């Protein structure tokens, strides 16, 4: 089936294995691969740096600084908490480089033979985790060819070249299959070096939780240290190659070949950082292939490797002073911690607030409601954060509540409109969830427009979304009016001043013991109104004294009193918080109601119309307060599930 977020299978195979081992899709299980990859990146960079120290390519403190920067990296902190493959890609890129060097530069043939299968396994996993991993494949192939050509140039060319061609063909076919699907690649943009390089530098230095315009100077310090690390590695590698070639006393041509072989670790590691960036810019000339820095996460670990080596090398270069390296490391670490502080404390760096939306739905869903999810492709995410499982369990127990994904797959918009119209016709209220995380199937938000053509939107709650939108909208059948009270309503007939009469109300069973209580109020305006009125409701539990308060305009100002037509009943469906959530049996509550001018806060006097008798349990108190009995039936889902 065509998908909208196409990546190779490696990460998802690992995630599926962990889910099966754990036996659940708990949030910790889902995030664990990214988390453990970010953690393991620290010892991996330390190990690679130690190998370079052992080879005489970096100063001895390089592993310490590389590990420090990997541990503090805001970029890997960010993606180490997401159910995505980006920290795993960074880890595998470092491990693949390390095991290639162990294979090519092993001191004994036995060591090389032990390293080779490990390298093949890591490299295979790397290539199957992200398509951009292929951007480092030519560098690996070149290093392997240079090493193997010392034994047999023809076999080296055939073996390495054949492997690269085969892998490139396989990845190319996969990419072609992805790009030929609808909307694939439409979210990539054309880039130039002046856009790409600052974006990558800032992301891998200070992360996504800073304003690049404010920290660009510090970004340049990061970049300068990493560049110095590249230069130091090339200088040390070249110096070693020159010494070895000169000691051999051979001709110029032979000496040049020895230089290339002897300096292989140096130029190999530098190319791992540089070549993917150059290759991406070249690919961009044919097909835009960049969205943001996470897609180039394969070089993020290598960048931190050079950053640590560069900071250590600066101290060696400046008269061997460790204090210089420590001062620079302290400055860079402070910048990383500042970014992390922003990430933890500033709401604008939050993830999309699906959890808060789920809490609102959990509290306000009531029997007779329908939940519409747009787009349905976020099904797993919706199921995790929103009460989809609760709806299914309640529906299985016979409760009138349901959910539906829209737009339905392989259905026309006319067919989707019929689906939505049927939901409006058969349910008291319809909740619409809209996320712009994947806007491809409904880019013009037609689902909302179609619902609005059949129902009235009475509540719209925007939730924080970092890169798009996240909305929850409540619809009720339009118009929300009536000519008389329904048979199940409790008559009241109390007037508030000469403006409004509360004709009656209905209290229904909540969905669960934690859900808000569904209430319907039946209002009637007695004359044309030019004032917006609000009301305050206080629910009190007789036995415990627990209470809850709700204050709002009718339909949360979606249907204000200035729009009401005289002598027409306005039917307001709402939910009220329970004074004591979790009660699974009937509740004996009382409702106190005030109506007041929204501008002046002046309360309207309450009275019974002349000649009308007071209802049982109805109390008019202090001239402005109406008190009513408020018996709440037991929750529908709990009651049914206990039978």
Short mmCIF file of C-alpha atoms in Angstrom, two decimals, residues 108-608:
data_model
loop_
_atom_site.label_atom_id
_atom_site.label_comp_id
_atom_site.label_asym_id
_atom_site.label_seq_id
_atom_site.Cartn_x
_atom_site.Cartn_y
_atom_site.Cartn_z
CA UNK A 108 47.11 -8.79 12.23
CA UNK A 109 45.31 -10.74 9.55
CA UNK A 110 43.26 -12.48 12.23
CA UNK A 111 42.08 -9.12 13.60
CA UNK A 112 41.09 -8.01 10.12
CA UNK A 113 39.13 -11.21 9.52
CA UNK A 114 37.24 -10.79 12.79
CA UNK A 115 36.36 -7.19 11.97
CA UNK A 116 35.15 -7.82 8.41
CA UNK A 117 31.85 -9.65 9.16
CA UNK A 118 31.04 -7.14 11.90
CA UNK A 119 31.59 -4.33 9.41
CA UNK A 120 29.34 -5.99 6.82
CA UNK A 121 26.56 -6.43 9.38
CA UNK A 122 26.74 -2.85 10.64
CA UNK A 123 26.98 -1.43 7.13
CA UNK A 124 24.03 -3.48 5.96
CA UNK A 125 21.92 -2.27 8.87
CA UNK A 126 23.09 1.30 8.20
CA UNK A 127 22.08 1.17 4.53
CA UNK A 128 18.67 -0.32 5.42
CA UNK A 129 17.88 2.39 7.97
CA UNK A 130 17.93 5.58 5.89
CA UNK A 131 18.23 6.22 2.17
CA UNK A 132 20.82 8.96 2.68
CA UNK A 133 23.20 6.35 4.11
CA UNK A 134 24.15 5.67 0.51
CA UNK A 135 25.86 9.08 0.44
CA UNK A 136 28.66 7.61 2.57
CA UNK A 137 28.88 4.38 0.58
CA UNK A 138 31.30 5.75 -2.08
CA UNK A 139 33.68 6.86 0.68
CA UNK A 140 33.64 3.39 2.21
CA UNK A 141 34.12 1.89 -1.23
CA UNK A 142 37.08 4.13 -2.01
CA UNK A 143 38.78 3.26 1.27
CA UNK A 144 38.24 -0.46 0.70
CA UNK A 145 39.53 -0.18 -2.88
CA UNK A 146 42.70 1.68 -1.83
CA UNK A 147 43.39 -0.96 0.80
CA UNK A 148 42.67 -3.98 -1.39
CA UNK A 149 44.47 -2.66 -4.46
CA UNK A 150 47.78 -3.31 -2.73
CA UNK A 151 47.08 -7.02 -3.16
CA UNK A 152 45.29 -7.14 -6.52
CA UNK A 153 44.06 -3.99 -8.21
CA UNK A 154 41.77 -5.77 -10.66
CA UNK A 155 40.03 -7.85 -7.99
CA UNK A 156 39.73 -4.78 -5.79
CA UNK A 157 38.10 -2.81 -8.60
CA UNK A 158 35.70 -5.61 -9.51
CA UNK A 159 34.77 -6.45 -5.93
CA UNK A 160 34.32 -2.95 -4.55
CA UNK A 161 32.86 -1.54 -7.76
CA UNK A 162 30.41 -4.40 -8.08
CA UNK A 163 29.26 -4.03 -4.48
CA UNK A 164 28.73 -0.28 -4.86
CA UNK A 165 26.83 -0.72 -8.13
CA UNK A 166 24.60 -3.44 -6.64
CA UNK A 167 23.77 -1.45 -3.51
CA UNK A 168 23.26 1.76 -5.47
CA UNK A 169 20.92 -0.01 -7.89
CA UNK A 170 18.88 -1.49 -5.03
CA UNK A 171 18.62 1.83 -3.21
CA UNK A 172 17.95 3.66 -6.46
CA UNK A 173 15.09 1.31 -7.28
CA UNK A 174 13.62 1.79 -3.81
CA UNK A 175 13.89 5.57 -4.11
CA UNK A 176 12.27 5.47 -7.55
CA UNK A 177 9.38 3.41 -6.22
CA UNK A 178 8.93 5.92 -3.41
CA UNK A 179 9.12 9.02 -5.59
CA UNK A 180 6.58 7.71 -8.10
CA UNK A 181 3.92 7.62 -5.39
CA UNK A 182 1.60 10.57 -5.04
CA UNK A 183 3.00 13.55 -3.12
CA UNK A 184 6.36 11.84 -2.57
CA UNK A 185 9.15 14.39 -2.47
CA UNK A 186 6.69 17.29 -2.54
CA UNK A 187 7.88 18.45 0.88
CA UNK A 188 11.53 18.72 -0.23
CA UNK A 189 12.92 22.10 -1.20
CA UNK A 190 15.66 23.43 -3.43
CA UNK A 191 18.74 24.35 -1.42
CA UNK A 192 21.99 26.19 -1.94
CA UNK A 193 25.21 26.01 0.08
CA UNK A 194 24.42 29.26 1.88
CA UNK A 195 21.23 27.64 3.21
CA UNK A 196 22.42 24.08 3.76
CA UNK A 197 25.73 24.69 5.53
CA UNK A 198 24.43 27.08 8.24
CA UNK A 199 21.44 24.81 8.81
CA UNK A 200 23.61 21.73 9.35
CA UNK A 201 26.19 23.59 11.43
CA UNK A 202 23.61 25.06 13.79
CA UNK A 203 21.64 21.81 14.10
CA UNK A 204 24.62 19.62 15.00
CA UNK A 205 26.18 22.26 17.26
CA UNK A 206 23.40 23.91 19.24
CA UNK A 207 20.41 21.97 18.01
CA UNK A 208 16.92 23.07 17.07
CA UNK A 209 16.05 24.85 20.31
CA UNK A 210 17.90 28.10 19.61
CA UNK A 211 17.43 31.03 17.25
CA UNK A 212 20.23 30.75 14.71
CA UNK A 213 20.32 34.52 14.25
CA UNK A 214 21.16 34.97 17.94
CA UNK A 215 23.79 32.24 18.25
CA UNK A 216 25.46 32.36 14.83
CA UNK A 217 28.70 33.65 16.32
CA UNK A 218 28.91 30.65 18.64
CA UNK A 219 27.98 28.36 15.75
CA UNK A 220 31.06 29.65 13.93
CA UNK A 221 33.23 28.74 16.93
CA UNK A 222 31.81 25.21 16.78
CA UNK A 223 32.41 25.04 13.05
CA UNK A 224 35.92 26.43 13.39
CA UNK A 225 36.86 23.79 15.96
CA UNK A 226 35.45 20.97 13.81
CA UNK A 227 37.27 22.34 10.77
CA UNK A 228 40.49 22.55 12.79
CA UNK A 229 39.93 18.91 13.76
CA UNK A 230 39.65 17.96 10.08
CA UNK A 231 42.81 19.88 9.26
CA UNK A 232 44.71 18.38 12.18
CA UNK A 233 43.72 14.84 11.18
CA UNK A 234 44.77 15.40 7.56
CA UNK A 235 48.05 17.00 8.65
CA UNK A 236 48.91 14.18 11.02
CA UNK A 237 47.88 11.51 8.53
CA UNK A 238 49.83 13.14 5.71
CA UNK A 239 52.89 13.63 7.91
CA UNK A 240 52.89 9.96 8.80
CA UNK A 241 52.48 9.00 5.15
CA UNK A 242 55.39 11.22 4.09
CA UNK A 243 57.66 9.77 6.73
CA UNK A 244 56.81 6.22 5.72
CA UNK A 245 57.20 6.90 2.01
CA UNK A 246 60.49 8.72 2.49
CA UNK A 247 61.83 5.91 4.66
CA UNK A 248 61.06 3.45 1.86
CA UNK A 249 63.38 5.36 -0.49
CA UNK A 250 61.29 4.54 -3.55
CA UNK A 251 60.37 6.54 -6.66
CA UNK A 252 57.88 9.40 -6.77
CA UNK A 253 55.03 7.40 -8.27
CA UNK A 254 55.39 4.59 -5.78
CA UNK A 255 55.78 7.09 -2.96
CA UNK A 256 52.50 8.80 -3.95
CA UNK A 257 50.66 5.49 -3.73
CA UNK A 258 52.12 4.83 -0.32
CA UNK A 259 51.02 8.27 0.85
CA UNK A 260 47.42 7.52 -0.12
CA UNK A 261 47.46 4.16 1.65
CA UNK A 262 49.27 5.39 4.75
CA UNK A 263 46.97 8.38 5.22
CA UNK A 264 43.79 6.38 4.53
CA UNK A 265 42.21 6.80 8.02
CA UNK A 266 42.65 10.57 7.86
CA UNK A 267 41.13 11.28 4.47
CA UNK A 268 38.51 8.55 4.92
CA UNK A 269 37.12 10.17 8.08
CA UNK A 270 37.22 13.66 6.59
CA UNK A 271 35.38 12.50 3.47
CA UNK A 272 32.69 10.89 5.64
CA UNK A 273 31.84 14.41 6.79
CA UNK A 274 32.37 16.34 3.57
CA UNK A 275 31.30 14.04 0.74
CA UNK A 276 27.61 13.55 1.77
CA UNK A 277 27.12 17.33 1.85
CA UNK A 278 28.67 17.78 -1.59
CA UNK A 279 26.71 14.82 -2.96
CA UNK A 280 23.43 16.21 -1.59
CA UNK A 281 24.06 19.54 -3.30
CA UNK A 282 24.70 17.71 -6.57
CA UNK A 283 21.57 15.57 -6.21
CA UNK A 284 19.62 18.74 -5.51
CA UNK A 285 20.37 19.91 -9.04
CA UNK A 286 18.31 16.97 -10.35
CA UNK A 287 15.75 16.42 -7.60
CA UNK A 288 15.17 18.40 -4.38
CA UNK A 289 16.06 15.98 -1.59
CA UNK A 290 16.36 18.04 1.59
CA UNK A 291 13.82 18.93 4.25
CA UNK A 292 15.90 19.70 7.33
CA UNK A 293 19.04 18.67 9.21
CA UNK A 294 17.60 15.41 10.52
CA UNK A 295 17.85 13.90 7.04
CA UNK A 296 21.62 14.37 7.17
CA UNK A 297 21.92 12.88 10.66
CA UNK A 298 24.42 10.37 9.24
CA UNK A 299 27.14 13.04 9.51
CA UNK A 300 26.11 14.39 12.93
CA UNK A 301 28.18 11.85 14.87
CA UNK A 302 31.19 12.33 12.59
CA UNK A 303 30.86 16.08 13.11
CA UNK A 304 31.02 15.63 16.90
CA UNK A 305 34.05 13.38 16.43
CA UNK A 306 35.90 16.18 14.63
CA UNK A 307 34.61 18.76 17.12
CA UNK A 308 36.14 16.83 20.02
CA UNK A 309 39.37 16.24 18.12
CA UNK A 310 39.55 19.88 17.06
CA UNK A 311 39.15 21.21 20.61
CA UNK A 312 41.89 18.85 21.82
CA UNK A 313 44.13 19.82 18.89
CA UNK A 314 43.76 23.55 19.58
CA UNK A 315 45.26 23.01 23.02
CA UNK A 316 48.17 21.09 21.51
CA UNK A 317 48.68 23.73 18.82
CA UNK A 318 48.73 26.67 21.26
CA UNK A 319 51.98 25.75 23.02
CA UNK A 320 50.52 22.56 24.39
CA UNK A 321 48.17 24.41 26.73
CA UNK A 322 45.33 22.26 28.04
CA UNK A 323 43.70 25.33 29.56
CA UNK A 324 42.90 26.66 26.10
CA UNK A 325 41.13 23.42 25.19
CA UNK A 326 39.27 23.40 28.50
CA UNK A 327 38.17 27.02 28.04
CA UNK A 328 36.86 26.34 24.53
CA UNK A 329 35.18 23.13 25.65
CA UNK A 330 33.53 25.01 28.52
CA UNK A 331 32.22 27.67 26.13
CA UNK A 332 30.82 25.10 23.71
CA UNK A 333 29.33 23.00 26.51
CA UNK A 334 27.67 26.11 27.96
CA UNK A 335 26.10 26.79 24.56
CA UNK A 336 24.78 23.23 24.38
CA UNK A 337 23.37 23.46 27.90
CA UNK A 338 21.71 26.78 27.03
CA UNK A 339 20.01 25.11 24.08
CA UNK A 340 18.93 22.20 26.28
CA UNK A 341 17.54 24.64 28.85
CA UNK A 342 15.45 26.22 26.09
CA UNK A 343 14.27 22.80 25.00
CA UNK A 344 13.16 21.88 28.51
CA UNK A 345 11.64 25.19 29.61
CA UNK A 346 10.26 26.97 26.53
CA UNK A 347 6.84 25.80 25.28
CA UNK A 348 7.64 26.65 21.65
CA UNK A 349 10.06 23.71 21.54
CA UNK A 350 7.45 21.23 22.77
CA UNK A 351 6.27 18.35 20.65
CA UNK A 352 2.75 18.56 19.26
CA UNK A 353 0.30 18.53 22.18
CA UNK A 354 -1.60 15.38 21.25
CA UNK A 355 -1.49 14.39 24.91
CA UNK A 356 -3.38 17.52 25.99
CA UNK A 357 -5.92 17.04 23.23
CA UNK A 358 -6.38 13.48 24.44
CA UNK A 359 -7.02 14.72 27.97
CA UNK A 360 -9.72 17.13 26.74
CA UNK A 361 -11.42 14.36 24.78
CA UNK A 362 -11.09 11.91 27.68
CA UNK A 363 -12.92 14.38 29.92
CA UNK A 364 -15.59 15.58 27.49
CA UNK A 365 -16.56 12.59 25.36
CA UNK A 366 -20.12 11.56 26.12
CA UNK A 367 -22.53 8.86 24.98
CA UNK A 368 -23.95 9.90 21.62
CA UNK A 369 -20.67 11.45 20.44
CA UNK A 370 -18.65 10.63 17.32
CA UNK A 371 -14.94 11.30 16.86
CA UNK A 372 -13.57 12.07 13.37
CA UNK A 373 -9.81 11.78 12.80
CA UNK A 374 -8.23 13.70 9.91
CA UNK A 375 -5.99 12.36 8.46
CA UNK A 376 -6.50 8.68 9.27
CA UNK A 377 -2.86 7.93 8.39
CA UNK A 378 -1.85 9.00 11.92
CA UNK A 379 -3.84 6.09 13.29
CA UNK A 380 -1.18 4.72 15.66
CA UNK A 381 -0.43 8.15 17.05
CA UNK A 382 -4.13 8.90 17.52
CA UNK A 383 -4.67 5.56 19.21
CA UNK A 384 -1.83 6.19 21.63
CA UNK A 385 -2.75 9.74 22.70
CA UNK A 386 -6.49 9.98 22.07
CA UNK A 387 -9.23 7.82 23.65
CA UNK A 388 -9.70 5.64 20.56
CA UNK A 389 -9.36 2.41 22.55
CA UNK A 390 -11.87 3.70 25.10
CA UNK A 391 -14.37 4.44 22.32
CA UNK A 392 -13.95 0.96 20.85
CA UNK A 393 -14.34 -0.72 24.24
CA UNK A 394 -17.43 1.35 25.09
CA UNK A 395 -18.95 0.69 21.68
CA UNK A 396 -18.33 -3.04 22.09
CA UNK A 397 -20.21 -2.79 25.40
CA UNK A 398 -23.20 -1.24 23.64
CA UNK A 399 -22.59 2.48 24.28
CA UNK A 400 -23.59 4.81 21.45
CA UNK A 401 -20.16 6.26 20.71
CA UNK A 402 -17.91 5.79 17.68
CA UNK A 403 -14.90 7.07 15.75
CA UNK A 404 -14.09 7.32 12.05
CA UNK A 405 -11.03 8.24 9.99
CA UNK A 406 -11.62 10.79 7.21
CA UNK A 407 -10.95 11.00 4.32
CA UNK A 408 -11.65 7.32 3.87
CA UNK A 409 -9.05 5.59 1.75
CA UNK A 410 -9.98 5.09 -1.91
CA UNK A 411 -13.19 7.10 -1.49
CA UNK A 412 -14.23 10.24 -3.35
CA UNK A 413 -14.97 13.43 -1.50
CA UNK A 414 -18.65 12.95 -2.33
CA UNK A 415 -18.53 9.59 -0.56
CA UNK A 416 -16.67 11.16 2.38
CA UNK A 417 -19.33 13.86 2.61
CA UNK A 418 -21.99 11.16 2.85
CA UNK A 419 -20.04 9.51 5.68
CA UNK A 420 -19.81 12.78 7.61
CA UNK A 421 -23.45 13.67 7.00
CA UNK A 422 -24.49 10.28 8.40
CA UNK A 423 -22.38 10.82 11.52
CA UNK A 424 -24.05 14.20 12.10
CA UNK A 425 -27.51 12.70 11.56
CA UNK A 426 -27.02 9.81 13.97
CA UNK A 427 -25.05 11.45 16.80
CA UNK A 428 -25.64 14.23 19.30
CA UNK A 429 -22.20 15.76 18.77
CA UNK A 430 -19.24 15.26 16.43
CA UNK A 431 -15.63 15.98 17.40
CA UNK A 432 -13.16 16.65 14.58
CA UNK A 433 -9.41 16.18 15.13
CA UNK A 434 -7.19 17.81 12.48
CA UNK A 435 -3.41 17.50 12.30
CA UNK A 436 -1.21 19.16 9.69
CA UNK A 437 1.60 16.71 10.34
CA UNK A 438 0.66 14.92 7.09
CA UNK A 439 -1.45 17.38 5.10
CA UNK A 440 -1.15 15.54 1.80
CA UNK A 441 -4.49 13.71 1.80
CA UNK A 442 -6.54 16.74 2.87
CA UNK A 443 -4.39 19.80 2.07
CA UNK A 444 -7.41 22.10 1.78
CA UNK A 445 -9.02 20.75 4.97
CA UNK A 446 -12.17 19.71 3.16
CA UNK A 447 -13.29 17.47 6.01
CA UNK A 448 -13.84 20.51 8.22
CA UNK A 449 -15.68 22.37 5.46
CA UNK A 450 -17.93 19.39 4.76
CA UNK A 451 -18.79 18.97 8.43
CA UNK A 452 -19.53 22.68 8.70
CA UNK A 453 -22.01 22.35 5.83
CA UNK A 454 -24.03 19.81 7.83
CA UNK A 455 -23.43 20.90 11.44
CA UNK A 456 -22.61 23.96 13.51
CA UNK A 457 -19.06 24.37 14.90
CA UNK A 458 -19.55 25.48 18.50
CA UNK A 459 -16.08 24.97 19.97
CA UNK A 460 -12.64 25.22 18.39
CA UNK A 461 -9.56 24.42 20.47
CA UNK A 462 -6.12 24.97 18.92
CA UNK A 463 -3.30 22.92 20.43
CA UNK A 464 0.39 23.62 20.06
CA UNK A 465 2.04 22.18 16.96
CA UNK A 466 5.65 22.92 16.22
CA UNK A 467 5.57 22.84 12.44
CA UNK A 468 1.93 22.69 11.39
CA UNK A 469 -1.47 22.82 13.10
CA UNK A 470 -3.42 20.71 15.56
CA UNK A 471 -7.10 21.53 16.09
CA UNK A 472 -10.06 20.04 17.90
CA UNK A 473 -13.49 21.25 16.76
CA UNK A 474 -16.88 20.34 18.21
CA UNK A 475 -19.93 20.26 15.93
CA UNK A 476 -23.60 19.99 16.86
CA UNK A 477 -26.53 19.43 14.49
CA UNK A 478 -27.61 22.71 12.97
CA UNK A 479 -29.58 24.64 13.97
CA UNK A 480 -29.37 23.98 17.75
CA UNK A 481 -32.94 25.13 18.31
CA UNK A 482 -36.33 23.66 19.20
CA UNK A 483 -39.93 24.76 19.46
CA UNK A 484 -40.72 22.81 22.64
CA UNK A 485 -39.04 20.84 25.42
CA UNK A 486 -38.38 17.17 24.64
CA UNK A 487 -40.18 14.60 26.84
CA UNK A 488 -37.02 13.64 28.77
CA UNK A 489 -36.23 17.23 29.83
CA UNK A 490 -36.90 18.49 33.36
CA UNK A 491 -39.07 21.65 33.12
CA UNK A 492 -37.85 24.75 35.01
CA UNK A 493 -39.47 27.91 33.60
CA UNK A 494 -37.37 30.38 35.65
CA UNK A 495 -36.70 33.85 34.25
CA UNK A 496 -33.49 35.86 34.51
CA UNK A 497 -34.62 39.46 34.53
CA UNK A 498 -36.81 40.22 31.55
CA UNK A 499 -34.27 38.82 29.12
CA UNK A 500 -33.95 35.02 29.27
CA UNK A 501 -35.87 32.06 30.57
CA UNK A 502 -34.38 28.66 31.38
CA UNK A 503 -37.16 26.39 30.13
CA UNK A 504 -35.58 23.15 31.28
CA UNK A 505 -32.55 20.89 31.40
CA UNK A 506 -31.47 17.29 30.93
CA UNK A 507 -28.76 15.39 32.82
CA UNK A 508 -27.39 12.27 31.13
CA UNK A 509 -25.03 9.53 32.23
CA UNK A 510 -21.33 10.25 31.69
CA UNK A 511 -19.29 7.89 29.54
CA UNK A 512 -17.01 6.78 32.41
CA UNK A 513 -16.52 7.58 36.07
CA UNK A 514 -13.83 10.09 35.11
CA UNK A 515 -15.79 11.76 32.28
CA UNK A 516 -17.58 15.08 32.54
CA UNK A 517 -21.36 14.99 32.96
CA UNK A 518 -23.42 15.59 29.77
CA UNK A 519 -25.98 18.34 30.27
CA UNK A 520 -28.44 19.99 27.90
CA UNK A 521 -29.81 23.43 28.76
CA UNK A 522 -32.92 24.81 27.04
CA UNK A 523 -32.84 28.61 26.88
CA UNK A 524 -35.44 31.03 25.51
CA UNK A 525 -34.89 34.74 24.91
CA UNK A 526 -37.93 36.82 25.86
CA UNK A 527 -37.06 39.79 23.67
CA UNK A 528 -34.37 40.86 21.17
CA UNK A 529 -31.09 40.98 23.10
CA UNK A 530 -28.31 43.51 22.63
CA UNK A 531 -26.26 42.27 25.58
CA UNK A 532 -23.96 39.26 25.74
CA UNK A 533 -24.71 37.18 28.81
CA UNK A 534 -22.60 34.54 30.55
CA UNK A 535 -23.53 32.04 33.19
CA UNK A 536 -21.79 30.37 36.10
CA UNK A 537 -22.73 26.86 37.17
CA UNK A 538 -21.65 25.33 40.45
CA UNK A 539 -22.21 21.62 41.07
CA UNK A 540 -22.25 20.55 44.72
CA UNK A 541 -22.26 17.02 46.12
CA UNK A 542 -24.55 16.83 49.13
CA UNK A 543 -22.74 14.06 51.00
CA UNK A 544 -19.14 15.27 50.79
CA UNK A 545 -19.46 18.97 50.00
CA UNK A 546 -17.24 18.52 46.93
CA UNK A 547 -17.96 21.03 44.18
CA UNK A 548 -16.95 22.05 40.67
CA UNK A 549 -17.45 25.29 38.78
CA UNK A 550 -17.96 26.06 35.08
CA UNK A 551 -18.27 29.56 33.65
CA UNK A 552 -18.92 30.39 29.99
CA UNK A 553 -21.05 32.03 27.35
CA UNK A 554 -23.58 29.73 25.72
CA UNK A 555 -21.68 27.36 23.43
CA UNK A 556 -18.46 29.08 24.50
CA UNK A 557 -19.49 32.24 22.61
CA UNK A 558 -20.14 30.35 19.36
CA UNK A 559 -23.86 31.13 19.77
CA UNK A 560 -23.92 34.34 21.86
CA UNK A 561 -27.15 35.67 23.29
CA UNK A 562 -27.16 38.65 20.89
CA UNK A 563 -27.83 36.15 18.07
CA UNK A 564 -30.84 34.53 19.72
CA UNK A 565 -34.29 34.83 18.17
CA UNK A 566 -37.07 35.68 20.65
CA UNK A 567 -39.39 32.82 21.66
CA UNK A 568 -37.16 30.19 20.00
CA UNK A 569 -35.60 27.62 22.33
CA UNK A 570 -31.80 27.43 22.06
CA UNK A 571 -30.59 23.90 22.80
CA UNK A 572 -27.15 24.00 24.41
CA UNK A 573 -25.33 20.68 24.71
CA UNK A 574 -22.39 20.76 27.06
CA UNK A 575 -20.49 18.79 29.70
CA UNK A 576 -19.77 19.81 33.28
CA UNK A 577 -16.83 18.58 35.38
CA UNK A 578 -17.69 16.20 38.17
CA UNK A 579 -17.20 17.49 41.71
CA UNK A 580 -15.53 14.18 42.55
CA UNK A 581 -14.29 12.31 39.44
CA UNK A 582 -14.19 8.53 39.56
CA UNK A 583 -17.63 7.96 41.07
CA UNK A 584 -19.15 4.93 39.32
CA UNK A 585 -22.58 4.98 40.93
CA UNK A 586 -25.47 7.47 40.83
CA UNK A 587 -24.64 10.90 42.22
CA UNK A 588 -26.95 13.25 44.13
CA UNK A 589 -25.83 16.74 43.15
CA UNK A 590 -27.33 20.20 43.18
CA UNK A 591 -26.73 22.82 40.53
CA UNK A 592 -26.49 26.53 41.37
CA UNK A 593 -26.86 28.83 38.34
CA UNK A 594 -26.18 32.57 37.89
CA UNK A 595 -26.71 34.58 34.69
CA UNK A 596 -24.87 37.89 34.35
CA UNK A 597 -23.90 40.66 31.95
CA UNK A 598 -20.59 39.63 30.33
CA UNK A 599 -19.39 43.25 30.25
CA UNK A 600 -20.56 44.72 33.56
CA UNK A 601 -20.63 41.43 35.57
CA UNK A 602 -24.07 42.45 36.90
CA UNK A 603 -26.14 39.40 37.86
CA UNK A 604 -29.70 39.12 36.57
CA UNK A 605 -32.48 38.61 39.14
CA UNK A 606 -34.25 35.25 39.07
CA UNK A 607 -37.99 34.83 39.35
CA UNK A 608 -40.87 32.55 38.46
#
